[in-house]
Amino acid sequence: MLQKLYDWVDERLDITPIWRDIADHEVPEHVNPAHHFSAFVYCFGGLTFFVTVIQVLSGMFLTMYYVPDIENAFASVEYLQSQVAHGQIVRGMHHWGASVVIVMIFLHTLRVFFQGAYKKPRELNWVVGVLLFFVMFGLGFTGYLLPWDNKAFFATQVGLEIAESVPVIGTDIKTLLAGDPEIVGAQTLTRFFAIHVFFLPAALFGLMAAHFIMIRRQGISGPL
Amino acid sequence: MSEKKNNQVSRRQFLNYTLTGVGGFMGAAMVSPMVGMAVDPLLQAEGSSDFQYVMDVSEITQEPQRKSFTVPQEDGWYESESEQTAWIYRTENDEILALSPVCTHLGCTVDWESGDHDNEFFCPCHNGRYDRMGVNIADTPPTAPLPAYEYRVEEGKLYLGKAQPRGGA
Amino acid sequence: MHKGKGMKFVGDSRIQDKGQRNTIPKDYSEYPGRTEAFWPNFLLKEWLVGAVFLIGFLCLVAVAPSPLEQQADPNNSAYIPLPDWYFLFLYELLKFEFASADYVVIGTVGIPGLAFGALLLAPFLDRGPGRRPSQRPIANGMMLMGVIATVWLTYVSVTAVDWEQREQYSIANATEHEVDTEHPGYEAYSNNCMSCHGENMGGNAGMGPSLLESQMNVDAVKDIARNGIGDMPANQFEGSDEELENLANFIVDNRPSSDGEGEGNGEGSSEGSSEGENSDSES
């Protein structure tokens, strides 16, 4: 049955080569922890991706209850955390996932750096990877304003002041982020929500696609 | 030879099954709390309906009276008062009847004796008609009687609960 | 040779690619050693690692509920801001003299800009062909210094924080605070102060600050009730001296920080922990 369905689609779209390209490649010994235990350092990239998937899924479900509005944001977070079945778990996954993904991406970056794996021909992939790192930081920064608790509010205020200290365009950056030159309030929250939920994830997906396509084209760098 | 070939296939097959199993475990462990959270509204026990004071029993007449009352409504984190109305009167058996004014056809609001419909509830949207007991009149759009509120009388005061649908006629 | 299972495009303007597409995946023949098929052999191992990781992660989530502090109150002057741990190195950097006040640009743009710019452009700065650490001491040395500096700054910042005090900001410990309505000063409080300072002395956004964090003694409270302070006008309290005495005692006694009756605080935290247990058992 499944085979027939697959054949039906394959006949029209010729998906076998795509599938083969993803699945049928050989993985060299030096990245396989089953051969050398020290190869576990190659896992960090995959784990970063895994936690990213957790973040995306849990974030999608959190928006079912969350309201990006200063009157209701806090109440809705408190409600989903204390009243909704498993709400505590799902918010916990998103909260701790944010920390874990930073740790994993940091370790992955260190692995690539100290192995010199960014050298020719993989320069571009490294640049994309560092951009991904920045996007993750941006997601962390915009994400923790959303519950609209004291920590969120005051940390964001500090963050915006840091942005303001940039010479010449600082005030404009701050206004652009906060929606108002002075107030950190309703407009800030909706902007941060939009950035956190739409703009940065879009950038994240684009960069991740580029990252993975480049890995498939170039292969993993050889052993040292 | 063929035996060996079968063997190879089954090894790959085995790995595929294990892979699916591990993947399924990861997916389930990840998604099940999230799905649990999403279906939470289905699991919420229906709030026991609180009865709200509407009017004194002594004021109830044979003639339906339109009464409004507010019901505290808890919608997740948002608490509000929702306003409801009822047609309240005594039937011929001297029983209290409190009817919801929501037409069972498409949810318009019915009115008592509006226009030239004596002794009937009338829905202006599609000319739906109900008799004095709130039972739909045959050959008009509604297919069920008007829902009746649960009620309770304490110390001469009438309290209304939830509107319950009555069997179709 | 056509692709897939006899695929033909009918009435299609595209020209079929006659040449064989290079879909042969890279093999690693240039690296001698054993290779393994990605699917299913290698992926299975990766997923086993992933499954173990996921179990650990879910344990963390179950054990440590995600924190939530009290609702944002822009007028809360007692609050000490603290970013998430992964921004602490930046936060700590700004405490240095050379990176604050007049030189704040160095701390906010200069140093992080240089560090992250160098990270971004690493392949173009470190262009030698050798990949071994011994062949690129400068690059590795700078990266090591950067990592050590980041870890150290984070560590210094974490140790400087009074985590026990921050516990109080948590919603579990604070909103449960309830005043003692049996206290002789409660009536005076509810008549004179409650409209601005809130039912449980927690303050009212835009109206009056929380009284819970103040450290004033009875006499100072009496003085403010009569004479006002800051935006608070004088003569908010109109009553006898005895009532005033009771009122001031009430406010001081019902603060969670007061040594006399730390009752409110105790209640709050026990409430919080039982909540945590509930949600754990739900999972």
CSV table of C-alpha atoms in Angstrom, one decimal, chain A residues 21-134:
chain,number,residue,atom,x,y,z
A,21,ASP,CA,20.9,11.9,-2.0
A,22,ILE,CA,19.8,12.3,1.6
A,23,ALA,CA,20.0,8.7,2.7
A,24,ASP,CA,22.6,6.9,0.7
A,25,HIS,CA,25.9,8.3,1.5
A,26,GLU,CA,28.7,6.7,3.4
A,27,VAL,CA,29.7,8.1,6.8
A,28,PRO,CA,33.5,8.0,7.4
A,29,GLU,CA,35.0,6.2,10.3
A,30,HIS,CA,36.5,9.3,12.0
A,31,VAL,CA,33.1,10.9,12.8
A,32,ASN,CA,31.6,7.6,14.1
A,33,PRO,CA,31.6,7.4,17.8
A,34,ALA,CA,31.2,3.6,17.5
A,35,HIS,CA,34.7,3.5,16.1
A,36,HIS,CA,36.4,6.2,18.1
A,37,PHE,CA,34.7,7.3,21.2
A,38,SER,CA,36.3,10.8,20.9
A,39,ALA,CA,34.2,11.3,17.8
A,40,PHE,CA,31.3,12.2,20.1
A,41,VAL,CA,32.4,15.8,19.5
A,42,TYR,CA,30.7,15.4,16.1
A,43,CYS,CA,27.3,15.0,17.8
A,44,PHE,CA,27.0,18.6,19.0
A,45,GLY,CA,25.8,19.8,15.6
A,46,GLY,CA,23.1,17.2,15.4
A,47,LEU,CA,22.1,17.8,19.0
A,48,THR,CA,21.8,21.5,18.2
A,49,PHE,CA,19.5,20.7,15.4
A,50,PHE,CA,17.5,18.3,17.6
A,51,VAL,CA,17.0,21.0,20.3
A,52,THR,CA,16.0,23.5,17.6
A,53,VAL,CA,13.3,21.1,16.5
A,54,ILE,CA,12.1,20.9,20.1
A,55,GLN,CA,12.1,24.7,20.3
A,56,VAL,CA,10.1,25.1,17.2
A,57,LEU,CA,7.5,22.5,18.2
A,58,SER,CA,7.1,23.6,21.8
A,59,GLY,CA,7.0,27.3,20.6
A,60,MET,CA,4.2,26.4,18.2
A,61,PHE,CA,2.2,24.9,20.9
A,62,LEU,CA,2.9,27.7,23.4
A,63,THR,CA,1.4,30.3,21.0
A,64,MET,CA,-1.9,28.4,21.4
A,65,TYR,CA,-2.2,30.0,24.8
A,66,TYR,CA,0.1,33.0,24.7
A,67,VAL,CA,-1.1,36.5,24.0
A,68,PRO,CA,1.5,39.2,23.1
A,69,ASP,CA,-0.2,42.0,24.9
A,70,ILE,CA,0.9,43.7,28.1
A,71,GLU,CA,-2.5,43.3,29.8
A,72,ASN,CA,-2.8,39.6,29.2
A,73,ALA,CA,0.7,38.3,28.4
A,74,PHE,CA,1.6,37.5,32.0
A,75,ALA,CA,-1.8,36.2,32.9
A,76,SER,CA,-1.8,33.9,29.9
A,77,VAL,CA,1.7,32.5,30.7
A,78,GLU,CA,0.7,32.0,34.3
A,79,TYR,CA,-2.4,30.3,33.2
A,80,LEU,CA,-0.7,27.9,30.7
A,81,GLN,CA,1.9,27.1,33.3
A,82,SER,CA,-0.3,26.5,36.3
A,83,GLN,CA,-3.7,25.5,34.8
A,84,VAL,CA,-3.2,23.8,31.5
A,85,ALA,CA,-2.3,20.1,31.5
A,86,HIS,CA,1.4,19.7,30.7
A,87,GLY,CA,1.7,23.4,30.3
A,88,GLN,CA,4.5,23.5,32.9
A,89,ILE,CA,6.4,20.8,30.9
A,90,VAL,CA,6.0,22.4,27.5
A,91,ARG,CA,7.0,25.8,28.8
A,92,GLY,CA,9.9,24.1,30.6
A,93,MET,CA,11.0,22.5,27.4
A,94,HIS,CA,11.0,25.9,25.6
A,95,HIS,CA,12.7,27.6,28.5
A,96,TRP,CA,15.5,25.1,29.2
A,97,GLY,CA,15.8,24.3,25.5
A,98,ALA,CA,16.8,27.9,24.9
A,99,SER,CA,19.7,27.4,27.3
A,100,VAL,CA,20.7,23.9,26.0
A,101,VAL,CA,20.7,25.0,22.4
A,102,ILE,CA,23.1,27.8,23.3
A,103,VAL,CA,25.4,25.3,25.0
A,104,MET,CA,25.2,22.9,22.1
A,105,ILE,CA,25.8,25.5,19.4
A,106,PHE,CA,28.8,26.8,21.5
A,107,LEU,CA,30.3,23.4,21.7
A,108,HIS,CA,29.7,22.7,18.1
A,109,THR,CA,31.4,26.0,17.2
A,110,LEU,CA,34.4,25.1,19.4
A,111,ARG,CA,34.7,21.7,17.8
A,112,VAL,CA,34.7,23.2,14.3
A,113,PHE,CA,37.1,25.9,15.2
A,114,PHE,CA,39.7,23.8,17.0
A,115,GLN,CA,39.7,21.3,14.2
A,116,GLY,CA,40.2,24.0,11.7
A,117,ALA,CA,37.3,22.6,9.8
A,118,TYR,CA,36.4,26.0,8.4
A,119,LYS,CA,39.4,26.1,6.1
A,120,LYS,CA,39.0,26.1,2.4
A,121,PRO,CA,36.6,25.0,0.9
A,122,ARG,CA,34.3,25.4,3.9
A,123,GLU,CA,34.6,29.1,4.7
A,124,LEU,CA,31.1,29.9,3.6
A,125,ASN,CA,29.6,27.3,5.8
A,126,TRP,CA,31.4,28.7,8.8
A,127,VAL,CA,30.1,32.2,8.1
A,128,VAL,CA,26.6,30.8,7.9
A,129,GLY,CA,27.1,28.9,11.1
A,130,VAL,CA,28.2,32.0,13.0
A,131,LEU,CA,25.2,33.9,11.6
A,132,LEU,CA,23.1,31.0,13.0
A,133,PHE,CA,24.8,31.6,16.3
A,134,PHE,CA,23.8,35.3,16.2
